mmCIF file of C-alpha atoms and ligand atoms in Angstrom:
data_model
loop_
_atom_site.group_PDB
_atom_site.id
_atom_site.type_symbol
_atom_site.label_atom_id
_atom_site.label_comp_id
_atom_site.label_asym_id
_atom_site.label_seq_id
_atom_site.Cartn_x
_atom_site.Cartn_y
_atom_site.Cartn_z
ATOM 1 C CA UNK A 1 -4.048 -8.076 -13.511
ATOM 2 C CA UNK A 2 -5.799 -11.736 -14.528
ATOM 3 C CA UNK A 3 -8.788 -12.260 -12.208
ATOM 4 C CA UNK A 4 -8.461 -15.795 -12.473
ATOM 5 C CA UNK A 5 -5.273 -17.360 -11.028
ATOM 6 C CA UNK A 6 -3.407 -19.774 -12.809
ATOM 7 C CA UNK A 7 -2.196 -21.029 -9.509
ATOM 8 C CA UNK A 8 -5.574 -21.973 -8.477
ATOM 9 C CA UNK A 9 -6.337 -23.782 -11.592
ATOM 10 C CA UNK A 10 -3.158 -25.818 -11.058
ATOM 11 C CA UNK A 11 -3.921 -26.486 -7.305
ATOM 12 C CA UNK A 12 -7.655 -27.641 -8.254
ATOM 13 C CA UNK A 13 -6.154 -29.840 -11.117
ATOM 14 C CA UNK A 14 -8.837 -28.497 -13.528
ATOM 15 C CA UNK A 15 -8.414 -27.972 -17.151
ATOM 16 C CA UNK A 16 -9.030 -24.478 -17.990
ATOM 17 C CA UNK A 17 -8.139 -22.386 -21.035
ATOM 18 C CA UNK A 18 -4.760 -20.965 -20.451
ATOM 19 C CA UNK A 19 -4.956 -17.566 -19.631
ATOM 20 C CA UNK A 20 -8.626 -17.193 -19.230
ATOM 21 C CA UNK A 21 -9.695 -13.721 -18.299
ATOM 22 C CA UNK A 22 -12.937 -12.259 -17.092
ATOM 23 C CA UNK A 23 -14.936 -9.181 -17.730
ATOM 24 C CA UNK A 24 -17.351 -7.373 -15.961
ATOM 25 C CA UNK A 25 -19.934 -5.438 -17.867
ATOM 26 C CA UNK A 26 -22.411 -2.669 -16.411
ATOM 27 C CA UNK A 27 -25.117 -2.208 -18.663
ATOM 28 C CA UNK A 28 -28.357 -0.416 -18.812
ATOM 29 C CA UNK A 29 -29.302 -2.219 -22.174
ATOM 30 C CA UNK A 30 -31.899 -5.076 -21.265
ATOM 31 C CA UNK A 31 -30.128 -8.102 -20.183
ATOM 32 C CA UNK A 32 -32.146 -10.282 -22.773
ATOM 33 C CA UNK A 33 -30.563 -8.288 -25.602
ATOM 34 C CA UNK A 34 -26.984 -8.585 -24.421
ATOM 35 C CA UNK A 35 -27.098 -12.307 -23.038
ATOM 36 C CA UNK A 36 -26.911 -14.219 -26.439
ATOM 37 C CA UNK A 37 -23.948 -11.773 -27.687
ATOM 38 C CA UNK A 38 -22.111 -12.252 -24.335
ATOM 39 C CA UNK A 39 -22.474 -16.214 -24.628
ATOM 40 C CA UNK A 40 -21.173 -16.081 -28.350
ATOM 41 C CA UNK A 41 -18.069 -13.989 -27.296
ATOM 42 C CA UNK A 42 -17.505 -16.308 -24.126
ATOM 43 C CA UNK A 43 -17.446 -19.591 -26.677
ATOM 44 C CA UNK A 44 -15.253 -17.766 -29.018
ATOM 45 C CA UNK A 45 -12.591 -16.278 -26.406
ATOM 46 C CA UNK A 46 -12.927 -18.395 -23.418
ATOM 47 C CA UNK A 47 -13.525 -15.139 -21.473
ATOM 48 C CA UNK A 48 -16.029 -15.097 -18.829
ATOM 49 C CA UNK A 49 -18.313 -11.989 -19.003
ATOM 50 C CA UNK A 50 -20.408 -10.984 -16.089
ATOM 51 C CA UNK A 51 -23.585 -8.470 -16.882
ATOM 52 C CA UNK A 52 -24.847 -6.249 -14.358
ATOM 53 C CA UNK A 53 -28.025 -4.603 -15.415
ATOM 54 C CA UNK A 54 -29.385 -1.284 -14.020
ATOM 55 C CA UNK A 55 -30.814 1.895 -15.170
ATOM 56 C CA UNK A 56 -27.995 4.240 -16.662
ATOM 57 C CA UNK A 57 -28.220 6.831 -13.775
ATOM 58 C CA UNK A 58 -27.683 4.274 -10.883
ATOM 59 C CA UNK A 59 -24.885 2.426 -12.825
ATOM 60 C CA UNK A 60 -23.105 5.679 -13.235
ATOM 61 C CA UNK A 61 -23.476 6.649 -9.714
ATOM 62 C CA UNK A 62 -22.174 3.283 -8.739
ATOM 63 C CA UNK A 63 -19.187 3.543 -10.950
ATOM 64 C CA UNK A 64 -18.388 7.025 -9.435
ATOM 65 C CA UNK A 65 -18.572 5.546 -6.005
ATOM 66 C CA UNK A 66 -16.638 2.426 -6.723
ATOM 67 C CA UNK A 67 -13.818 4.459 -8.310
ATOM 68 C CA UNK A 68 -10.693 2.524 -8.275
ATOM 69 C CA UNK A 69 -12.445 -0.567 -6.446
ATOM 70 C CA UNK A 70 -14.708 -1.185 -9.353
ATOM 71 C CA UNK A 71 -15.042 -4.542 -10.682
ATOM 72 C CA UNK A 72 -16.597 -2.877 -13.966
ATOM 73 C CA UNK A 73 -14.383 -3.261 -17.321
ATOM 74 C CA UNK A 74 -17.138 -2.259 -19.879
ATOM 75 C CA UNK A 75 -19.997 0.345 -19.437
ATOM 76 C CA UNK A 76 -22.915 0.015 -21.920
ATOM 77 C CA UNK A 77 -25.877 2.267 -21.950
ATOM 78 C CA UNK A 78 -28.370 4.045 -24.460
ATOM 79 C CA UNK A 79 -28.655 7.460 -25.828
ATOM 80 C CA UNK A 80 -25.671 10.000 -26.618
ATOM 81 C CA UNK A 81 -27.081 11.833 -23.682
ATOM 82 C CA UNK A 82 -26.196 9.296 -21.281
ATOM 83 C CA UNK A 83 -22.805 8.339 -22.797
ATOM 84 C CA UNK A 84 -21.800 11.820 -23.072
ATOM 85 C CA UNK A 85 -22.737 12.097 -19.088
ATOM 86 C CA UNK A 86 -20.633 9.100 -18.448
ATOM 87 C CA UNK A 87 -17.613 10.873 -20.068
ATOM 88 C CA UNK A 88 -18.389 13.910 -18.422
ATOM 89 C CA UNK A 89 -18.315 12.398 -15.099
ATOM 90 C CA UNK A 90 -14.898 10.847 -15.836
ATOM 91 C CA UNK A 91 -15.895 7.413 -15.641
ATOM 92 C CA UNK A 92 -14.643 6.304 -18.922
ATOM 93 C CA UNK A 93 -10.974 5.965 -20.219
ATOM 94 C CA UNK A 94 -10.127 7.225 -23.721
ATOM 95 C CA UNK A 95 -9.061 4.249 -25.998
ATOM 96 C CA UNK A 96 -7.190 4.077 -29.280
ATOM 97 C CA UNK A 97 -8.423 1.799 -31.705
ATOM 98 C CA UNK A 98 -8.080 1.262 -35.217
ATOM 99 C CA UNK A 99 -10.944 -1.264 -35.413
ATOM 100 C CA UNK A 100 -13.467 1.163 -33.720
ATOM 101 C CA UNK A 101 -12.314 4.068 -35.911
ATOM 102 C CA UNK A 102 -13.044 2.000 -38.919
ATOM 103 C CA UNK A 103 -16.142 0.438 -37.907
ATOM 104 C CA UNK A 104 -17.904 3.248 -36.305
ATOM 105 C CA UNK A 105 -18.933 6.702 -37.866
ATOM 106 C CA UNK A 106 -17.413 9.653 -36.235
ATOM 107 C CA UNK A 107 -20.827 11.201 -35.222
ATOM 108 C CA UNK A 108 -21.497 8.060 -33.372
ATOM 109 C CA UNK A 109 -17.990 8.417 -31.338
ATOM 110 C CA UNK A 110 -17.015 10.747 -28.450
ATOM 111 C CA UNK A 111 -14.292 13.066 -29.624
ATOM 112 C CA UNK A 112 -11.843 11.773 -26.933
ATOM 113 C CA UNK A 113 -12.822 8.306 -27.726
ATOM 114 C CA UNK A 114 -14.274 7.373 -24.287
ATOM 115 C CA UNK A 115 -17.354 5.811 -25.949
ATOM 116 C CA UNK A 116 -18.386 4.339 -29.340
ATOM 117 C CA UNK A 117 -22.034 3.785 -30.560
ATOM 118 C CA UNK A 118 -22.851 0.215 -31.399
ATOM 119 C CA UNK A 119 -26.509 0.559 -32.604
ATOM 120 C CA UNK A 120 -28.682 3.029 -33.924
ATOM 121 C CA UNK A 121 -32.244 4.158 -33.386
ATOM 122 C CA UNK A 122 -34.212 6.794 -35.024
ATOM 123 C CA UNK A 123 -36.618 8.922 -33.079
ATOM 124 C CA UNK A 124 -39.393 9.867 -35.661
ATOM 125 C CA UNK A 125 -42.791 10.548 -36.504
ATOM 126 C CA UNK A 126 -45.465 7.830 -36.196
ATOM 127 C CA UNK A 127 -49.136 8.188 -37.427
ATOM 128 C CA UNK A 128 -52.478 6.522 -37.868
ATOM 129 C CA UNK A 129 -52.948 5.781 -41.422
ATOM 130 C CA UNK A 130 -56.762 6.004 -41.160
ATOM 131 C CA UNK A 131 -56.479 9.509 -39.959
ATOM 132 C CA UNK A 132 -53.405 11.025 -41.459
ATOM 133 C CA UNK A 133 -51.984 10.970 -45.109
ATOM 134 C CA UNK A 134 -48.328 10.965 -44.956
ATOM 135 C CA UNK A 135 -48.301 14.084 -47.498
ATOM 136 C CA UNK A 136 -49.430 16.083 -44.549
ATOM 137 C CA UNK A 137 -46.448 15.313 -42.627
ATOM 138 C CA UNK A 138 -42.800 16.895 -42.682
ATOM 139 C CA UNK A 139 -40.741 17.834 -39.839
ATOM 140 C CA UNK A 140 -40.767 17.799 -35.930
ATOM 141 C CA UNK A 141 -41.242 21.482 -36.118
ATOM 142 C CA UNK A 142 -44.432 21.071 -38.003
ATOM 143 C CA UNK A 143 -46.211 19.032 -35.381
ATOM 144 C CA UNK A 144 -46.317 22.459 -33.548
ATOM 145 C CA UNK A 145 -48.790 23.559 -36.197
ATOM 146 C CA UNK A 146 -52.452 24.159 -35.328
ATOM 147 C CA UNK A 147 -53.330 21.698 -37.901
ATOM 148 C CA UNK A 148 -52.398 18.899 -35.070
ATOM 149 C CA UNK A 149 -54.402 20.586 -32.344
ATOM 150 C CA UNK A 150 -55.778 17.958 -30.099
ATOM 151 C CA UNK A 151 -54.108 15.340 -32.567
ATOM 152 C CA UNK A 152 -50.383 14.940 -31.229
ATOM 153 C CA UNK A 153 -49.100 12.439 -28.536
ATOM 154 C CA UNK A 154 -45.742 12.520 -26.871
ATOM 155 C CA UNK A 155 -43.967 10.667 -24.159
ATOM 156 C CA UNK A 156 -43.068 12.690 -21.051
ATOM 157 C CA UNK A 157 -40.269 15.199 -21.132
ATOM 158 C CA UNK A 158 -38.257 13.534 -18.146
ATOM 159 C CA UNK A 159 -37.116 10.829 -20.618
ATOM 160 C CA UNK A 160 -33.621 11.099 -22.082
ATOM 161 C CA UNK A 161 -34.783 10.374 -25.588
ATOM 162 C CA UNK A 162 -36.885 13.525 -25.808
ATOM 163 C CA UNK A 163 -33.919 15.792 -24.020
ATOM 164 C CA UNK A 164 -31.893 14.374 -26.674
ATOM 165 C CA UNK A 165 -34.189 15.232 -29.659
ATOM 166 C CA UNK A 166 -34.946 18.655 -28.091
ATOM 167 C CA UNK A 167 -31.019 19.067 -27.468
ATOM 168 C CA UNK A 168 -30.416 18.375 -31.067
ATOM 169 C CA UNK A 169 -33.229 20.735 -32.354
ATOM 170 C CA UNK A 170 -31.567 23.518 -30.132
ATOM 171 C CA UNK A 171 -28.371 22.937 -32.050
ATOM 172 C CA UNK A 172 -29.986 22.805 -35.406
ATOM 173 C CA UNK A 173 -32.657 25.538 -35.444
ATOM 174 C CA UNK A 174 -31.662 27.562 -32.189
ATOM 175 C CA UNK A 175 -33.193 28.001 -28.888
ATOM 176 C CA UNK A 176 -35.754 30.433 -29.726
ATOM 177 C CA UNK A 177 -37.212 28.591 -32.553
ATOM 178 C CA UNK A 178 -36.984 25.229 -30.505
ATOM 179 C CA UNK A 179 -38.995 26.788 -27.692
ATOM 180 C CA UNK A 180 -41.719 28.100 -29.973
ATOM 181 C CA UNK A 181 -42.053 24.607 -31.280
ATOM 182 C CA UNK A 182 -42.120 22.729 -27.998
ATOM 183 C CA UNK A 183 -44.765 25.141 -27.098
ATOM 184 C CA UNK A 184 -46.827 24.273 -30.285
ATOM 185 C CA UNK A 185 -46.220 20.701 -29.478
ATOM 186 C CA UNK A 186 -47.749 21.179 -25.940
ATOM 187 C CA UNK A 187 -50.695 23.193 -27.240
ATOM 188 C CA UNK A 188 -51.525 20.264 -29.797
ATOM 189 C CA UNK A 189 -51.444 17.418 -27.257
ATOM 190 C CA UNK A 190 -54.331 15.133 -27.554
ATOM 191 C CA UNK A 191 -53.585 13.672 -24.000
ATOM 192 C CA UNK A 192 -51.320 14.120 -21.022
ATOM 193 C CA UNK A 193 -47.822 12.884 -22.045
ATOM 194 C CA UNK A 194 -47.256 9.159 -22.021
ATOM 195 C CA UNK A 195 -44.608 7.374 -19.598
ATOM 196 C CA UNK A 196 -43.191 5.312 -22.502
ATOM 197 C CA UNK A 197 -42.949 5.155 -26.124
ATOM 198 C CA UNK A 198 -44.989 1.923 -26.492
ATOM 199 C CA UNK A 199 -48.100 3.144 -24.562
ATOM 200 C CA UNK A 200 -47.956 6.177 -27.042
ATOM 201 C CA UNK A 201 -47.969 4.174 -30.062
ATOM 202 C CA UNK A 202 -50.708 2.051 -28.736
ATOM 203 C CA UNK A 203 -52.573 5.435 -28.484
ATOM 204 C CA UNK A 204 -51.789 6.180 -32.202
ATOM 205 C CA UNK A 205 -53.120 2.314 -32.878
ATOM 206 C CA UNK A 206 -56.187 3.030 -30.749
ATOM 207 C CA UNK A 207 -57.082 6.267 -32.524
ATOM 208 C CA UNK A 208 -56.698 8.549 -29.567
ATOM 209 C CA UNK A 209 -54.066 10.369 -31.244
ATOM 210 C CA UNK A 210 -53.191 11.085 -35.041
ATOM 211 C CA UNK A 211 -49.246 11.467 -34.510
ATOM 212 C CA UNK A 212 -46.799 10.953 -32.080
ATOM 213 C CA UNK A 213 -42.860 10.461 -31.992
ATOM 214 C CA UNK A 214 -41.090 7.461 -30.936
ATOM 215 C CA UNK A 215 -37.970 5.577 -31.390
ATOM 216 C CA UNK A 216 -38.307 3.141 -33.982
ATOM 217 C CA UNK A 217 -37.322 -0.277 -31.980
ATOM 218 C CA UNK A 218 -40.356 0.146 -29.759
ATOM 219 C CA UNK A 219 -42.514 0.121 -33.235
ATOM 220 C CA UNK A 220 -40.591 -3.128 -34.243
ATOM 221 C CA UNK A 221 -41.300 -4.743 -30.910
ATOM 222 C CA UNK A 222 -45.064 -3.638 -30.842
ATOM 223 C CA UNK A 223 -45.192 -4.996 -34.464
ATOM 224 C CA UNK A 224 -44.169 -8.348 -33.403
ATOM 225 C CA UNK A 225 -46.813 -8.433 -30.817
ATOM 226 C CA UNK A 226 -49.637 -6.733 -33.012
ATOM 227 C CA UNK A 227 -48.803 -7.326 -36.825
ATOM 228 C CA UNK A 228 -51.822 -5.659 -37.810
ATOM 229 C CA UNK A 229 -51.074 -2.395 -35.707
ATOM 230 C CA UNK A 230 -52.491 0.694 -37.477
ATOM 231 C CA UNK A 231 -49.358 2.727 -37.269
ATOM 232 C CA UNK A 232 -47.042 3.643 -39.865
ATOM 233 C CA UNK A 233 -43.639 5.283 -39.607
ATOM 234 C CA UNK A 234 -42.715 8.655 -41.304
ATOM 235 C CA UNK A 235 -39.244 9.737 -41.182
ATOM 236 C CA UNK A 236 -39.060 13.507 -40.326
ATOM 237 C CA UNK A 237 -37.093 16.244 -41.459
ATOM 238 C CA UNK A 238 -35.993 14.710 -44.769
ATOM 239 C CA UNK A 239 -35.620 17.991 -46.610
ATOM 240 C CA UNK A 240 -34.096 19.569 -43.718
ATOM 241 C CA UNK A 241 -31.310 18.275 -41.514
ATOM 242 C CA UNK A 242 -32.374 14.589 -41.534
ATOM 243 C CA UNK A 243 -34.319 12.239 -38.985
ATOM 244 C CA UNK A 244 -32.867 12.383 -35.542
ATOM 245 C CA UNK A 245 -30.934 9.214 -34.564
ATOM 246 C CA UNK A 246 -29.370 8.154 -31.610
ATOM 247 C CA UNK A 247 -27.218 5.283 -30.309
ATOM 248 C CA UNK A 248 -26.612 2.725 -27.755
ATOM 249 C CA UNK A 249 -22.923 2.455 -27.020
ATOM 250 C CA UNK A 250 -20.172 1.175 -24.844
ATOM 251 C CA UNK A 251 -16.791 2.462 -23.337
ATOM 252 C CA UNK A 252 -14.016 1.052 -21.227
ATOM 253 C CA UNK A 253 -14.409 2.054 -17.487
ATOM 254 C CA UNK A 254 -11.686 4.185 -16.262
ATOM 255 C CA UNK A 255 -10.472 1.943 -13.488
ATOM 256 C CA UNK A 256 -10.909 -1.430 -15.489
ATOM 257 C CA UNK A 257 -7.893 -3.724 -14.446
ATOM 258 C CA UNK A 258 -8.609 -5.561 -17.737
ATOM 259 C CA UNK A 259 -8.983 -2.629 -20.000
ATOM 260 C CA UNK A 260 -7.089 -4.519 -22.959
ATOM 261 C CA UNK A 261 -9.644 -7.140 -22.915
ATOM 262 C CA UNK A 262 -12.467 -4.607 -22.349
ATOM 263 C CA UNK A 263 -11.214 -2.845 -25.759
ATOM 264 C CA UNK A 264 -11.343 -6.049 -27.369
ATOM 265 C CA UNK A 265 -14.745 -7.030 -26.444
ATOM 266 C CA UNK A 266 -16.167 -3.417 -27.550
ATOM 267 C CA UNK A 267 -14.174 -3.736 -30.890
ATOM 268 C CA UNK A 268 -15.644 -7.310 -31.401
ATOM 269 C CA UNK A 269 -19.272 -5.740 -30.703
ATOM 270 C CA UNK A 270 -18.719 -3.271 -33.542
ATOM 271 C CA UNK A 271 -17.563 -5.941 -36.064
ATOM 272 C CA UNK A 272 -19.434 -8.251 -38.648
ATOM 273 C CA UNK A 273 -19.753 -11.137 -36.097
ATOM 274 C CA UNK A 274 -21.534 -9.268 -33.667
ATOM 275 C CA UNK A 275 -23.341 -6.024 -35.008
ATOM 276 C CA UNK A 276 -26.674 -7.868 -36.417
ATOM 277 C CA UNK A 277 -26.868 -9.865 -33.296
ATOM 278 C CA UNK A 278 -26.423 -6.536 -31.165
ATOM 279 C CA UNK A 279 -28.875 -4.496 -33.351
ATOM 280 C CA UNK A 280 -31.498 -7.026 -34.635
ATOM 281 C CA UNK A 281 -32.512 -8.337 -31.267
ATOM 282 C CA UNK A 282 -33.842 -4.861 -30.574
ATOM 283 C CA UNK A 283 -34.959 -3.789 -33.908
ATOM 284 C CA UNK A 284 -32.116 -1.131 -34.263
ATOM 285 C CA UNK A 285 -29.564 -0.354 -37.110
ATOM 286 C CA UNK A 286 -26.233 -1.568 -36.876
ATOM 287 C CA UNK A 287 -23.901 1.322 -36.244
ATOM 288 C CA UNK A 288 -21.232 -0.101 -38.555
ATOM 289 C CA UNK A 289 -22.459 1.345 -41.960
ATOM 290 C CA UNK A 290 -21.126 -2.036 -43.759
ATOM 291 C CA UNK A 291 -23.435 -4.042 -42.068
ATOM 292 C CA UNK A 292 -27.143 -4.342 -43.231
ATOM 293 C CA UNK A 293 -29.962 -3.913 -41.055
ATOM 294 C CA UNK A 294 -32.517 -6.637 -40.531
ATOM 295 C CA UNK A 295 -34.969 -7.042 -43.476
ATOM 296 C CA UNK A 296 -37.727 -6.205 -41.224
ATOM 297 C CA UNK A 297 -36.086 -2.874 -39.931
ATOM 298 C CA UNK A 298 -35.009 -2.302 -43.526
ATOM 299 C CA UNK A 299 -38.668 -2.601 -44.797
ATOM 300 C CA UNK A 300 -39.427 0.783 -43.116
ATOM 301 C CA UNK A 301 -37.444 2.204 -45.884
ATOM 302 C CA UNK A 302 -34.409 4.169 -46.438
ATOM 303 C CA UNK A 303 -33.963 7.758 -44.914
ATOM 304 C CA UNK A 304 -31.611 10.554 -44.498
ATOM 305 C CA UNK A 305 -30.248 10.843 -40.975
ATOM 306 C CA UNK A 306 -29.108 14.035 -39.159
ATOM 307 C CA UNK A 307 -25.329 13.415 -39.051
ATOM 308 C CA UNK A 308 -24.928 15.968 -36.058
ATOM 309 C CA UNK A 309 -22.707 14.239 -33.261
ATOM 310 C CA UNK A 310 -24.862 12.609 -30.910
ATOM 311 C CA UNK A 311 -22.936 14.045 -27.903
ATOM 312 C CA UNK A 312 -24.574 17.181 -28.885
ATOM 313 C CA UNK A 313 -27.503 15.665 -26.884
ATOM 314 C CA UNK A 314 -25.568 15.460 -23.737
ATOM 315 C CA UNK A 315 -23.979 18.846 -24.149
ATOM 316 C CA UNK A 316 -27.538 20.579 -24.727
ATOM 317 C CA UNK A 317 -29.176 18.236 -22.265
ATOM 318 C CA UNK A 318 -29.820 21.143 -19.291
ATOM 319 C CA UNK A 319 -30.715 23.538 -21.773
ATOM 320 C CA UNK A 320 -33.387 21.351 -23.343
ATOM 321 C CA UNK A 321 -34.843 20.483 -20.011
ATOM 322 C CA UNK A 322 -35.306 23.902 -19.015
ATOM 323 C CA UNK A 323 -36.730 24.867 -22.082
ATOM 324 C CA UNK A 324 -39.366 22.179 -22.059
ATOM 325 C CA UNK A 325 -40.236 23.093 -18.438
ATOM 326 C CA UNK A 326 -40.558 26.865 -19.598
ATOM 327 C CA UNK A 327 -42.736 25.406 -22.567
ATOM 328 C CA UNK A 328 -44.983 23.514 -19.902
ATOM 329 C CA UNK A 329 -43.843 20.272 -21.658
ATOM 330 C CA UNK A 330 -44.502 17.828 -18.701
HETATM 331 FE FE1 FE B 401 -35.632 2.528 -24.814
#
């Protein structure tokens, strides 16, 4: 159903693009990161896009409660853990798209095509180069070694990014070993876990901690503000499975009344016109491997990524939360 009635246009006598349509996007990705992209899409297609922003949890609840009455057509959120959750709650519809299959690697997609990754971030190790020589660094698991006693900083465990990291570790090295690692991390903490990645990176810069784990785009944002930041990135697990990467992504809302247009919008986001805008504004890597990252992001260096499907983060999320709790990780 077209949301803009052509009859209304005729009555008002205004000149509107024929068949103009509307899309409503529920997004937990920051509005300032999406607005320039949405404007470009509106200019190109004449489609009016309404952005509604909230945190992932409340948006998923809202979609569930609105059910068939929802105005939402597209759902955008961050982290495979959240995307998996949305699919689990039956909020998204499977879509068949040659464009998305061609543009987005299979490890960044739902097996039933209910969501597709659009930008990529690494969750990796950061260190203070005045205190740490990168030759001392290797894996996430090594941060549990006693040599990092009172030197490690982490974000709180209630955050989905750490749940996803631990969830994929469970898959890669087993629950038993993961629990030992997380216990080791807790033993090595230099300070109580931080409420966000930025505060933790600032603590590394200040010398409160030597090493920590954060998402790459927070590092990029902080570098914009403080070009002399005394923090460097180290890509973890290069001789193991590769660095943990995660995505922001999108799916078509199950009860969208404009699913074809919603799919077109997501397809456009995955292509050459939009990928750099989508990724670069947040210092992320494009999910489409044919698109190069922003030079600043590229300057952090090439690295081997863990190619595990990001939905594993969702599947193992409960187990990860329980494991972290048991290990005393607050
Ligand atoms: Fe974030």
